Coordinates of C-alpha atoms and ligand atoms in Angstrom, one line a residue:
M138 CA -25.8 -75.6 -159.0
A139 CA -26.5 -79.4 -157.7
V140 CA -26.3 -80.0 -153.6
L141 CA -24.1 -82.9 -152.8
G142 CA -25.0 -85.7 -150.2
I143 CA -21.3 -87.6 -148.7
D144 CA -20.9 -90.1 -146.2
L145 CA -17.0 -89.5 -145.1
G146 CA -16.7 -92.7 -144.1
T147 CA -13.7 -94.7 -142.8
T148 CA -12.7 -97.1 -144.9
N149 CA -14.5 -95.3 -148.1
S150 CA -16.7 -92.5 -149.2
L151 CA -19.6 -92.3 -151.1
A152 CA -21.3 -89.1 -152.5
A153 CA -25.5 -89.0 -153.4
Y154 CA -27.3 -85.9 -155.0
W155 CA -31.3 -85.8 -155.8
Q156 CA -32.7 -85.9 -159.1
D157 CA -36.2 -87.2 -160.6
G158 CA -37.8 -87.9 -157.2
K159 CA -34.9 -90.2 -155.9
A160 CA -31.2 -89.7 -154.5
C161 CA -28.8 -91.1 -156.7
L162 CA -25.2 -91.9 -157.0
V163 CA -21.9 -89.9 -158.4
A164 CA -19.4 -92.2 -159.7
D165 CA -15.8 -92.2 -161.3
E166 CA -14.5 -92.3 -164.7
H167 CA -14.7 -96.3 -163.9
G168 CA -18.4 -96.2 -162.9
E169 CA -17.7 -96.8 -159.6
V170 CA -19.7 -95.2 -157.0
L171 CA -17.3 -96.5 -153.2
F172 CA -14.6 -94.3 -153.0
P173 CA -11.5 -95.1 -150.7
S174 CA -11.1 -93.1 -148.4
V175 CA -7.2 -93.2 -148.9
V176 CA -4.5 -90.3 -149.6
S177 CA -1.3 -91.5 -150.9
F178 CA 2.2 -89.3 -151.9
I179 CA 3.6 -90.2 -155.5
G180 CA 6.3 -88.7 -155.0
E181 CA 7.3 -84.8 -156.7
E182 CA 3.7 -84.2 -159.2
G183 CA 1.7 -84.9 -155.5
L184 CA -0.9 -86.7 -153.6
V185 CA -3.8 -88.8 -154.9
A186 CA -7.2 -90.0 -153.6
G187 CA -9.7 -92.7 -153.4
A188 CA -8.9 -96.1 -155.7
E189 CA -5.8 -95.5 -156.8
A190 CA -4.1 -94.2 -154.3
K191 CA -6.0 -97.6 -151.9
K192 CA -4.0 -99.8 -154.4
R193 CA -0.3 -98.5 -153.0
I194 CA -1.6 -99.5 -149.4
V195 CA 0.3 -102.7 -149.7
T196 CA 3.2 -101.8 -151.9
H197 CA 3.7 -97.8 -150.2
R198 CA 2.9 -98.5 -146.8
K199 CA 4.8 -95.1 -145.6
E200 CA 3.5 -92.9 -148.0
T201 CA -0.3 -93.7 -148.1
A202 CA -2.8 -92.7 -144.9
S203 CA -6.3 -94.8 -144.5
S204 CA -8.5 -95.2 -142.0
F205 CA -7.5 -91.3 -140.8
K206 CA -11.7 -90.5 -139.5
R207 CA -10.7 -92.5 -136.7
F208 CA -8.3 -90.0 -136.0
M209 CA -10.9 -87.2 -137.0
G210 CA -10.7 -84.4 -133.8
T211 CA -7.1 -85.0 -132.8
D212 CA -3.7 -83.4 -133.6
K213 CA -2.4 -86.8 -134.8
R214 CA 0.0 -86.1 -137.5
Y215 CA 0.4 -88.3 -140.8
Q216 CA 3.6 -87.9 -142.7
L217 CA 3.6 -88.0 -146.8
G218 CA 6.5 -87.4 -148.5
A219 CA 7.8 -84.8 -146.7
A220 CA 4.8 -83.1 -144.6
H221 CA 3.0 -83.8 -142.3
Y222 CA -0.8 -83.5 -142.5
T223 CA -3.4 -83.8 -140.0
P224 CA -7.2 -85.8 -140.2
M225 CA -8.7 -82.4 -141.1
E226 CA -6.2 -82.0 -144.2
L227 CA -6.2 -85.6 -145.8
S228 CA -10.5 -85.1 -145.2
A229 CA -10.6 -81.7 -147.0
M230 CA -8.4 -83.8 -150.0
I231 CA -10.9 -87.3 -150.1
L232 CA -14.4 -84.6 -149.9
A233 CA -11.7 -82.2 -153.0
H234 CA -11.4 -85.4 -154.7
I235 CA -15.1 -86.5 -154.3
R236 CA -15.9 -83.0 -155.7
R237 CA -14.6 -83.0 -158.3
N238 CA -15.2 -86.4 -159.7
A239 CA -19.2 -85.5 -159.2
E240 CA -18.4 -82.4 -160.8
Y241 CA -17.2 -84.4 -164.3
F242 CA -20.0 -86.6 -163.7
L243 CA -22.5 -83.8 -163.0
K244 CA -21.4 -81.5 -165.4
E245 CA -22.2 -78.4 -162.6
E246 CA -19.8 -77.0 -160.5
I247 CA -20.6 -77.8 -156.8
E248 CA -20.3 -75.5 -153.6
E249 CA -22.4 -77.0 -151.2
A250 CA -22.1 -80.2 -149.4
I251 CA -24.5 -82.5 -146.5
I252 CA -21.7 -85.0 -144.9
T253 CA -22.8 -87.3 -142.3
V254 CA -21.0 -87.8 -139.5
P255 CA -21.1 -90.5 -136.4
A256 CA -24.4 -89.4 -133.9
Y257 CA -21.1 -89.8 -131.5
F258 CA -19.4 -87.5 -132.8
N259 CA -18.0 -84.6 -130.3
D260 CA -17.7 -80.7 -131.0
K261 CA -14.8 -81.0 -132.4
Q262 CA -14.4 -83.8 -134.2
R263 CA -17.5 -81.8 -136.2
S264 CA -16.1 -78.5 -136.1
D265 CA -13.1 -80.4 -138.3
T266 CA -15.4 -82.3 -140.4
K267 CA -16.9 -78.8 -141.3
M268 CA -13.0 -77.3 -141.6
A269 CA -12.3 -80.0 -143.8
A270 CA -15.7 -79.0 -145.8
K271 CA -14.1 -75.9 -146.0
I272 CA -10.4 -76.5 -147.4
A273 CA -11.6 -78.5 -149.9
G274 CA -14.4 -75.4 -151.0
L275 CA -17.4 -76.7 -149.9
K276 CA -20.1 -74.7 -147.8
V277 CA -21.7 -77.1 -145.9
E278 CA -25.1 -76.1 -144.1
R279 CA -25.5 -78.8 -141.2
L280 CA -24.3 -82.0 -140.5
I281 CA -26.3 -84.6 -140.4
N282 CA -25.9 -87.7 -137.9
E283 CA -24.7 -91.2 -140.6
P284 CA -28.3 -93.0 -138.8
S285 CA -30.8 -89.9 -139.7
A286 CA -29.4 -90.0 -142.8
A287 CA -30.1 -93.9 -142.9
A288 CA -33.5 -93.2 -140.6
L289 CA -34.1 -90.9 -143.9
A290 CA -33.0 -93.7 -146.6
Y291 CA -35.8 -96.2 -144.6
R292 CA -38.5 -92.9 -144.7
M293 CA -38.2 -93.1 -148.3
E294 CA -38.2 -96.7 -149.3
C295 CA -40.7 -97.9 -146.4
G296 CA -43.3 -95.6 -146.0
Q297 CA -44.0 -93.2 -143.0
E298 CA -45.6 -95.9 -140.6
D299 CA -44.1 -95.0 -137.4
A300 CA -41.1 -97.0 -136.2
T301 CA -38.5 -97.7 -133.8
L302 CA -34.9 -98.8 -135.4
L303 CA -32.1 -100.2 -134.4
V304 CA -30.0 -98.3 -136.8
F305 CA -26.6 -100.8 -137.3
D306 CA -24.0 -99.8 -138.7
F307 CA -21.1 -102.1 -139.3
G308 CA -18.4 -100.8 -141.6
G309 CA -14.5 -101.6 -142.0
G310 CA -13.5 -100.3 -138.4
T311 CA -15.9 -99.2 -136.7
L312 CA -19.8 -100.7 -136.0
D313 CA -22.3 -97.9 -134.6
L314 CA -25.8 -98.4 -132.9
S315 CA -28.7 -96.2 -132.8
Y316 CA -32.3 -96.3 -131.3
V317 CA -34.0 -94.1 -133.6
E318 CA -38.0 -93.0 -133.1
C319 CA -39.5 -91.7 -136.7
Y320 CA -42.4 -90.1 -136.0
D321 CA -44.8 -88.3 -138.5
N322 CA -41.8 -86.4 -140.4
I323 CA -39.8 -86.2 -137.9
I324 CA -37.1 -88.6 -137.3
E325 CA -35.0 -88.5 -133.8
I326 CA -32.3 -90.0 -132.4
I327 CA -32.6 -91.5 -128.8
A328 CA -29.8 -93.0 -128.1
V329 CA -26.5 -94.2 -129.5
A330 CA -23.5 -96.1 -128.5
G331 CA -20.3 -97.8 -130.8
D332 CA -16.6 -98.6 -130.7
N333 CA -14.1 -97.4 -132.6
Y334 CA -12.3 -100.4 -133.0
L335 CA -15.2 -102.8 -134.2
G336 CA -15.3 -103.2 -137.7
G337 CA -15.1 -105.7 -140.9
D338 CA -10.7 -105.3 -140.7
D339 CA -10.9 -107.6 -137.6
I340 CA -13.3 -110.0 -139.3
D341 CA -10.3 -110.1 -141.8
R342 CA -7.8 -110.6 -138.8
L343 CA -10.0 -113.4 -137.1
I344 CA -10.1 -114.9 -140.1
A345 CA -5.6 -114.9 -140.2
A346 CA -5.5 -115.4 -136.4
Y347 CA -7.9 -119.1 -137.6
F348 CA -5.9 -119.6 -141.3
C349 CA -2.3 -119.5 -138.6
R350 CA -4.1 -121.3 -136.1
E351 CA -5.1 -124.2 -138.9
N352 CA -2.2 -124.4 -140.3
G353 CA 0.4 -124.6 -137.4
L354 CA 1.7 -121.2 -138.8
V355 CA 2.7 -118.1 -136.4
M356 CA 1.7 -114.1 -137.4
A357 CA 3.8 -111.4 -138.3
D358 CA 3.5 -108.4 -136.0
V359 CA 7.0 -106.8 -135.8
P360 CA 8.7 -105.7 -138.3
K361 CA 11.6 -107.2 -139.1
R362 CA 14.0 -106.0 -141.7
G363 CA 15.5 -108.6 -143.7
V364 CA 15.6 -112.5 -144.2
Q365 CA 12.9 -113.8 -142.5
N366 CA 13.4 -117.0 -140.3
I367 CA 11.6 -119.2 -142.5
T368 CA 11.7 -123.3 -141.0
D369 CA 9.4 -125.7 -141.0
T370 CA 6.6 -126.9 -138.4
E371 CA 8.6 -129.5 -137.1
E372 CA 9.4 -129.9 -133.7
G373 CA 7.2 -126.9 -132.4
T374 CA 9.3 -124.8 -134.4
K375 CA 6.4 -123.1 -136.4
T376 CA 6.2 -120.8 -139.8
R377 CA 6.6 -117.7 -139.2
L378 CA 4.7 -115.1 -141.4
S379 CA 7.0 -112.4 -143.2
I380 CA 4.9 -109.2 -143.3
S381 CA 4.0 -109.1 -146.6
E382 CA 2.9 -112.6 -146.6
Y383 CA 0.7 -111.7 -143.6
A384 CA -0.6 -108.3 -145.6
A385 CA -1.2 -111.0 -148.6
L386 CA -3.3 -113.3 -145.9
I387 CA -5.1 -110.4 -144.9
S388 CA -6.7 -109.1 -148.0
C389 CA -6.9 -113.5 -149.3
A390 CA -9.9 -113.1 -146.1
E391 CA -10.9 -110.1 -146.6
A392 CA -11.9 -111.5 -150.8
A393 CA -13.1 -115.0 -149.4
K394 CA -14.6 -112.8 -146.9
C395 CA -17.0 -111.2 -149.7
R396 CA -17.4 -114.0 -151.3
L397 CA -18.9 -116.2 -148.9
G398 CA -22.3 -113.9 -150.0
Q399 CA -22.5 -116.0 -152.7
E400 CA -21.1 -118.9 -152.8
D401 CA -21.4 -122.0 -149.5
E402 CA -17.8 -122.4 -149.2
V403 CA -14.7 -120.6 -150.3
E404 CA -10.7 -122.1 -149.9
I405 CA -8.0 -119.6 -148.9
T406 CA -5.0 -120.3 -150.1
V407 CA -2.0 -118.0 -149.8
E408 CA 1.8 -119.2 -150.1
A409 CA 4.6 -118.7 -147.0
G410 CA 7.7 -119.6 -147.4
G411 CA 7.3 -120.9 -151.2
R412 CA 4.5 -123.7 -149.4
D413 CA 0.5 -123.1 -149.5
Y414 CA -1.6 -122.9 -146.9
H415 CA -4.6 -123.7 -147.2
V416 CA -7.7 -123.1 -145.1
K417 CA -12.1 -123.6 -146.3
L418 CA -14.3 -121.0 -145.3
T419 CA -18.2 -122.1 -144.8
D420 CA -20.9 -119.4 -143.2
D421 CA -20.8 -121.9 -139.9
I422 CA -17.4 -121.5 -139.4
L423 CA -17.1 -118.1 -140.0
F424 CA -19.6 -117.2 -136.9
E425 CA -17.6 -119.6 -134.8
I426 CA -14.8 -117.3 -135.8
C427 CA -16.5 -114.3 -135.2
M428 CA -17.6 -115.3 -131.9
P429 CA -15.8 -112.9 -129.8
L430 CA -16.5 -110.2 -132.2
F431 CA -20.7 -110.9 -131.6
T432 CA -20.0 -110.4 -127.5
K433 CA -19.0 -107.6 -127.7
I434 CA -21.7 -106.7 -130.6
K435 CA -24.4 -108.0 -127.6
K436 CA -22.6 -105.4 -124.7
L437 CA -22.9 -102.6 -127.1
F438 CA -26.3 -103.3 -127.6
L439 CA -27.8 -103.7 -124.1
H440 CA -25.5 -100.6 -123.4
L441 CA -27.5 -98.8 -126.1
L442 CA -30.9 -100.4 -124.9
K443 CA -30.5 -99.2 -121.2
D444 CA -29.7 -95.7 -122.7
A445 CA -32.7 -95.5 -124.5
G446 CA -34.4 -96.8 -122.2
A447 CA -35.9 -99.2 -124.1
R448 CA -36.8 -102.8 -124.0
V449 CA -36.0 -105.4 -127.0
S450 CA -39.5 -106.0 -127.8
D451 CA -39.8 -101.7 -128.4
L452 CA -37.5 -101.9 -131.5
T453 CA -40.0 -102.2 -134.9
D454 CA -37.4 -102.9 -137.0
L455 CA -33.7 -103.5 -137.9
V456 CA -31.8 -101.2 -141.0
M457 CA -29.0 -102.8 -141.3
V458 CA -26.0 -100.8 -142.8
G459 CA -22.4 -100.4 -143.5
G460 CA -20.5 -103.3 -145.7
S461 CA -20.0 -105.7 -143.5
S462 CA -23.9 -105.4 -142.8
R463 CA -23.0 -107.3 -146.0
L464 CA -21.9 -110.7 -144.5
G465 CA -24.5 -113.9 -144.0
V466 CA -23.4 -114.6 -140.5
V467 CA -23.6 -111.0 -138.6
K468 CA -27.4 -111.1 -140.4
R469 CA -27.8 -114.8 -138.3
F470 CA -26.1 -113.3 -135.4
L471 CA -28.4 -110.1 -135.1
T472 CA -32.1 -112.2 -136.1
E473 CA -31.3 -114.3 -133.0
L474 CA -31.1 -111.5 -130.8
L475 CA -33.4 -109.2 -131.4
G476 CA -35.9 -111.9 -132.5
K477 CA -36.8 -109.7 -135.8
K478 CA -35.8 -110.1 -139.0
P479 CA -33.4 -107.5 -141.3
V480 CA -34.9 -104.4 -143.2
V481 CA -32.0 -104.4 -145.7
L482 CA -32.4 -101.2 -147.9
G483 CA -30.4 -102.6 -151.3
E484 CA -27.3 -102.3 -150.8
T485 CA -25.9 -101.9 -147.2
D486 CA -22.7 -99.7 -147.6
K487 CA -24.4 -97.2 -149.8
V488 CA -27.3 -96.0 -147.5
V489 CA -26.0 -93.4 -145.9
A490 CA -25.0 -91.5 -148.7
M491 CA -28.6 -92.8 -150.1
G492 CA -29.7 -91.0 -147.1
A493 CA -27.7 -87.8 -147.4
G494 CA -28.4 -87.6 -151.0
V495 CA -32.4 -87.4 -149.8
Y496 CA -31.4 -84.5 -147.3
A497 CA -29.9 -82.8 -150.5
G498 CA -33.3 -82.8 -152.1
I499 CA -35.0 -81.9 -148.7
R500 CA -32.5 -78.8 -148.6
T501 CA -32.9 -77.7 -152.3
R502 CA -36.7 -77.7 -151.8
R503 CA -37.7 -79.8 -154.1
E504 CA -41.1 -79.9 -154.5
D505 CA -40.7 -84.0 -155.2
I506 CA -40.1 -84.4 -151.5
R507 CA -40.9 -84.1 -148.0
D508 CA -39.4 -82.1 -145.8
M509 CA -38.4 -84.5 -142.6
L510 CA -37.1 -82.6 -139.8
L511 CA -34.4 -84.3 -138.0
T512 CA -33.2 -84.2 -134.4
D513 CA -29.9 -84.9 -132.8
V514 CA -28.2 -86.1 -129.7
C515 CA -25.9 -84.5 -127.6
P516 CA -23.3 -87.4 -127.7
F517 CA -21.4 -86.7 -124.3
T518 CA -22.5 -85.8 -121.4
L519 CA -21.8 -82.1 -120.4
G520 CA -21.4 -80.1 -116.9
V521 CA -19.6 -78.5 -114.9
E522 CA -16.6 -79.3 -111.8
V523 CA -18.2 -78.7 -107.9
W524 CA -17.0 -79.1 -104.9
R525 CA -19.3 -82.3 -103.4
G526 CA -18.8 -82.2 -99.6
R527 CA -16.3 -83.4 -96.8
G528 CA -15.5 -86.7 -98.9
D529 CA -13.8 -85.4 -101.7
V530 CA -10.5 -84.5 -102.3
Q531 CA -10.9 -83.2 -106.2
N532 CA -13.7 -81.9 -107.7
A533 CA -16.2 -83.7 -110.1
L534 CA -18.4 -83.2 -112.2
L535 CA -21.8 -82.4 -112.1
P536 CA -23.8 -82.9 -115.0
M537 CA -25.9 -80.2 -116.3
I538 CA -26.6 -81.6 -119.8
E539 CA -26.6 -85.8 -119.6
R540 CA -25.6 -87.8 -122.6
N541 CA -28.4 -88.4 -125.5
S542 CA -29.9 -85.5 -124.3
T543 CA -32.1 -84.4 -127.0
L544 CA -30.7 -80.9 -128.7
P545 CA -31.5 -78.6 -128.6
M546 CA -31.8 -78.9 -124.7
S547 CA -31.4 -76.6 -121.8
T548 CA -30.9 -76.3 -118.3
H549 CA -30.0 -74.3 -114.8
E550 CA -28.7 -74.8 -111.4
Y551 CA -27.7 -73.2 -108.6
L552 CA -24.0 -73.0 -108.1
V553 CA -22.7 -71.4 -104.3
T554 CA -20.3 -70.6 -102.8
V555 CA -17.6 -73.4 -100.9
H556 CA -14.8 -71.0 -98.9
D557 CA -16.3 -68.3 -96.4
Y558 CA -16.1 -64.8 -97.6
Q559 CA -14.9 -66.1 -101.3
S560 CA -14.4 -63.1 -104.1
E561 CA -15.4 -65.0 -107.0
I562 CA -16.7 -68.5 -108.4
R563 CA -14.5 -69.9 -111.8
V564 CA -17.4 -72.4 -113.5
G565 CA -15.0 -74.4 -115.0
I566 CA -17.5 -76.6 -118.4
Y567 CA -16.3 -80.1 -118.8
Q568 CA -17.1 -83.1 -121.1
G569 CA -17.6 -86.7 -120.1
E570 CA -18.9 -89.0 -117.9
E571 CA -16.0 -89.4 -114.9
Y572 CA -16.9 -88.7 -112.1
Y573 CA -13.6 -86.2 -111.0
A574 CA -13.7 -83.0 -113.8
K575 CA -10.3 -83.4 -114.2
D576 CA -11.0 -87.3 -115.7
N577 CA -13.1 -85.4 -118.3
L578 CA -12.2 -83.2 -121.5
F579 CA -12.1 -79.6 -119.9
L580 CA -14.2 -77.5 -122.9
G581 CA -13.7 -73.8 -121.0
E582 CA -14.1 -71.9 -117.9
I583 CA -15.7 -68.8 -116.9
I584 CA -14.3 -66.8 -113.8
I585 CA -17.7 -64.3 -112.0
P586 CA -16.8 -62.3 -108.9
V587 CA -18.9 -62.7 -106.3
Y588 CA -20.3 -60.9 -103.4
P589 CA -18.1 -61.8 -100.2
K590 CA -20.5 -64.1 -97.4
P591 CA -20.2 -66.8 -95.3
A592 CA -20.2 -70.3 -96.9
G593 CA -23.1 -71.4 -99.0
Q594 CA -25.0 -68.1 -98.3
E595 CA -23.9 -66.4 -101.8
G596 CA -24.3 -68.5 -105.6
V597 CA -24.7 -67.9 -109.5
D598 CA -27.0 -69.3 -112.1
V599 CA -25.3 -71.2 -114.7
Y600 CA -27.0 -71.6 -117.9
F601 CA -26.4 -74.2 -120.6
T602 CA -27.9 -74.5 -124.1
Y603 CA -26.8 -77.2 -126.4
D604 CA -28.5 -76.5 -130.2
I605 CA -29.0 -78.6 -133.5
N606 CA -25.9 -77.6 -134.4
G607 CA -23.6 -78.7 -132.0
I608 CA -22.6 -75.3 -129.9
L609 CA -22.9 -75.2 -126.2
Y610 CA -23.7 -71.7 -125.4
V611 CA -22.6 -71.2 -121.4
E612 CA -23.9 -68.2 -119.0
V613 CA -23.3 -68.0 -115.6
V614 CA -24.9 -64.7 -113.6
N615 CA -24.2 -63.5 -110.1
S616 CA -26.8 -62.5 -107.1
Q617 CA -25.8 -58.4 -108.8
N618 CA -27.2 -59.2 -111.9
V619 CA -23.9 -59.7 -113.7
R620 CA -23.6 -62.4 -116.8
E621 CA -20.7 -63.9 -118.3
H622 CA -21.1 -66.0 -121.4
I623 CA -18.7 -67.9 -123.1
L624 CA -19.1 -70.3 -126.4
L625 CA -18.2 -73.4 -127.1
L626 CA -17.8 -74.9 -130.3
G627 CA -14.5 -76.6 -131.0
Q628 CA -12.1 -74.4 -132.8
E629 CA -12.0 -72.8 -135.8
L630 CA -9.4 -72.5 -138.3
S631 CA -7.0 -68.9 -138.4
R632 CA -7.3 -66.9 -141.8
E633 CA -3.7 -68.1 -142.3
E634 CA -4.4 -71.6 -142.1
L635 CA -7.3 -71.9 -143.6
A636 CA -4.5 -70.7 -146.8
R637 CA -2.1 -73.0 -145.6
C638 CA -4.3 -76.1 -146.0
Q639 CA -5.9 -74.8 -149.1
Q640 CA -2.2 -74.4 -150.8
Q641 CA -1.8 -77.9 -149.8
M642 CA -4.9 -79.0 -151.8
K643 CA -3.4 -77.9 -155.3
Q644 CA -0.7 -80.8 -154.5
L645 CA -4.3 -83.3 -155.3
M646 CA -3.8 -84.6 -158.2
L647 CA -6.3 -85.0 -160.9
P648 CA -8.3 -88.1 -161.9
P649 CA -6.2 -90.3 -164.4
I650 CA -8.7 -90.0 -166.9
M651 CA -8.2 -86.1 -167.4
R652 CA -4.1 -86.5 -167.3
K653 CA -4.6 -88.5 -169.5
E654 CA -6.2 -87.2 -171.8
N655 CA -5.0 -83.5 -171.4
Q656 CA -1.4 -84.7 -172.1
E657 CA -3.0 -86.2 -175.0
L658 CA -5.4 -83.0 -176.6
L659 CA -2.6 -80.8 -175.5
A660 CA -0.1 -82.3 -177.9
K661 CA -2.9 -83.2 -180.9
L662 CA -2.9 -79.6 -180.3
Q663 CA 0.7 -78.4 -181.2
Q664 CA 1.0 -80.4 -184.0
Y665 CA -1.6 -78.6 -185.7
Y666 CA 0.4 -75.5 -183.8
G667 CA 3.1 -77.0 -186.1
N668 CA 1.6 -77.3 -189.3
S669 CA 0.1 -74.7 -189.6
I670 CA 1.8 -71.4 -190.3
G671 CA -0.1 -67.9 -190.7
V672 CA -3.2 -67.0 -188.8
R673 CA -4.5 -70.2 -188.2
R674 CA -1.2 -70.7 -186.7
E675 CA -1.7 -67.8 -184.8
Q676 CA -5.0 -68.8 -183.8
I677 CA -3.9 -72.4 -182.6
G678 CA -1.6 -71.1 -180.2
W679 CA -4.8 -68.7 -178.7
F680 CA -6.7 -71.3 -178.4
I681 CA -3.9 -73.4 -176.2
N682 CA -3.0 -70.7 -174.2
W683 CA -6.5 -70.9 -173.4
F684 CA -7.2 -75.0 -173.1
V685 CA -4.2 -75.2 -170.8
Y686 CA -5.6 -72.1 -168.8
G687 CA -8.5 -73.8 -168.2
L688 CA -7.0 -77.1 -166.7
Q689 CA -4.8 -75.3 -164.4
S690 CA -7.8 -73.5 -162.8
K691 CA -8.1 -76.8 -161.1
R692 CA -12.0 -76.2 -161.7
F693 CA -13.7 -79.6 -162.7
C694 CA -16.5 -77.8 -164.9
A695 CA -13.2 -75.5 -166.0
M696 CA -11.4 -78.3 -167.7
T697 CA -14.2 -80.6 -168.5
R698 CA -15.1 -77.9 -170.8
A699 CA -12.0 -77.0 -172.1
V700 CA -10.7 -80.7 -172.5
E701 CA -14.4 -81.3 -174.6
T702 CA -14.5 -77.9 -176.5
A703 CA -10.6 -79.2 -177.7
K704 CA -12.2 -81.6 -178.9
N705 CA -14.8 -80.9 -180.6
Q706 CA -12.8 -78.2 -182.1
L707 CA -10.0 -80.6 -183.1
A708 CA -12.9 -82.5 -184.8
A709 CA -14.1 -79.2 -186.0
W710 CA -10.4 -78.5 -188.0
R711 CA -10.3 -82.4 -188.8
K712 CA -13.3 -81.3 -190.8
Q713 CA -12.9 -78.3 -192.4
E714 CA -9.1 -79.3 -193.3
G715 CA -8.6 -77.4 -196.8
M716 CA -10.9 -74.6 -195.8
A717 CA -9.5 -71.0 -195.9
E718 CA -8.2 -70.0 -193.2
E719 CA -10.4 -66.9 -191.3
E720 CA -13.6 -69.4 -191.0
L721 CA -11.2 -72.6 -189.1
F722 CA -13.2 -70.0 -186.0
D723 CA -16.9 -69.6 -186.2
G724 CA -17.6 -65.8 -184.9
E725 CA -20.0 -68.1 -182.2
L726 CA -17.1 -69.9 -180.6
K727 CA -15.1 -68.0 -180.5
Q728 CA -17.1 -64.9 -179.5
Q729 CA -17.8 -67.7 -176.5
F730 CA -13.9 -68.6 -175.9
V731 CA -13.4 -65.0 -174.9
K732 CA -16.0 -64.9 -173.1
E733 CA -15.4 -67.6 -170.7
W734 CA -11.4 -66.1 -171.0
E735 CA -12.6 -63.5 -169.2
E736 CA -14.7 -64.8 -166.5
M737 CA -12.1 -67.3 -166.0
G738 CA -9.6 -64.2 -165.9
L739 CA -12.5 -63.0 -163.0
E740 CA -12.5 -66.1 -161.1
E741 CA -8.4 -66.1 -160.8
E742 CA -9.1 -62.7 -158.0
Ligands
ADP1094 P1 -16.9 -97.2 -143.6 O1 -18.5 -97.1 -142.9 O2 -16.3 -97.6 -142.6 O3 -16.4 -96.5 -144.2 P2 -17.6 -99.0 -145.2 O4 -19.2 -99.3 -144.8 O5 -17.7 -99.0 -146.6 O6 -16.9 -98.6 -144.5 O7 -17.4 -100.8 -145.4 C1 -16.0 -101.4 -145.0 C2 -16.2 -103.1 -144.3 O8 -17.0 -103.9 -145.5 C3 -14.8 -103.4 -145.0 O9 -14.8 -104.1 -143.7 C4 -16.2 -103.8 -146.4 O10 -14.3 -105.5 -145.8 C5 -17.2 -105.0 -145.7 N1 -17.5 -105.6 -147.6 C6 -17.6 -105.1 -148.4 N2 -18.6 -105.8 -148.9 C7 -18.6 -106.5 -148.5 C8 -19.0 -108.0 -148.3 N3 -19.8 -108.0 -149.3 N4 -19.1 -108.3 -147.8 C9 -18.8 -108.6 -146.8 N5 -18.3 -107.7 -146.1 C10 -18.0 -106.7 -146.8
MG1095 MG1 -19.8 -95.5 -142.9

């Protein structure tokens, strides 16, 4: 049984596995390794995920959901058709889609996965990711941070020297910077900084804005129905792009941006109001266009260094990750900022997945791989609510575990009473960076009795422990040694909710290769059935029944087996045409069917 390493990305997701001493990527039936993180509703038949769904972003915008990872951990709902889906459910569909493709690709069942998440993901986002995996039928022992995965990939390729890395992960919609130290077999994230709204999509928009400026066009921003009022640019009345023209411009901008890697100069041509408009794009022009974005990146980078307590000169290597890191202008900007040439590990958008594949190898304890220890950091400050003194009207947050602390981490504080003779103390637990407790995310509370005494003369010990799996354990002990504790790990789904989500998954359609092939095979089998009589006809009927049952199991292995056996059986029949009816099924094959049939019957319950 293979273990998959999955990079569940905002724009694209990938899967890798460990084989023959290296990580390899899973490809779909067209040989594509990037699985777009997109889900689309295609009517009563159900939902599609991946490349097929991505094609529908422009044509069926309302029925298609993308970039939902940005809202992981929230209750945001996406309406696709009549039903509503949470980011967690949509992510589950992406995972199920990848799982099916991987099972088809590897001809093996997959039950376990290592999934990567951004280092700054909070408890809720992490537990939702785990739940998505559960819904998709995958066991997840551990989530690993994307920068750790990138560092693992780097260690595999660039050796085991001690190193201090800046992992620069620039994707479609997000930028994550991580300061990572590698020492012997330990990979430690020291600090992270990021922006959830800064990515390749923004570059596309900046290019589109430049295109409009250069051509005296106005961008469509408010969706309007009916005919667009398109006039010429004379007398200051500028041509306004329609929504679909703007969508076309964005996709041309993205294509042009990607082409700049191979060509020195590319031209963007977009039709608007029946006229063609053009603009030329070179690396120098793009560098100028991206300036506002670079300014933001520089700010984030300085913030990261400050949190890491480090200087630029402490960095030994720059590891570039994510599709947008492919851009020459981004490399140029970073080289100038750091005074250092980046290490580019193959294709930047595959590095995280490759690292996850390496970790999958470690998980399965392969001998051809060395064990690695990945440490983690706490992405946000965790603290308790306290009254700081007379000046404050409201309670403040006392940090117990500061952001970017290395995990596991334990701390202790002694809190005292603030009112005379109060009989209990309430310990409010929060996550966040704000001064006032109420401005942070409330996680939970512990209320414990205390011996009534004048203010400040009685108190409780508060212990915080944050473990490697992102579980926060808080314990409060009073002077009579009464203990209260609470475990905070984001909420779990109830059994009913899990069942409902798993039911929803059944709407997710199979990859097209399966569908078409199934139909054809079934048609051929039925044709044979119609053309035969007697025992043979009975046997074919029995075979059709088995085949359909295999397809309906929705287990990729069972389906693959059914399809392949059906193909072989049809070929054999063709060859044996004219042979005695009894010989049509050789005994061994029949026994195998019976066995598999029984297995599948058992699987049902
Ligand atoms: P995520 O991690 O957010 O899922 P990826 O790392 O796959 O995303 O990056 C997707 C982004 O990379 C998109 O904005 C896409 O336009 C951009 N991209 C992909 N290939 C190239 C390329 N050759 N040159 C520039 N940008 C690219
Ligand atoms: Mg990514």
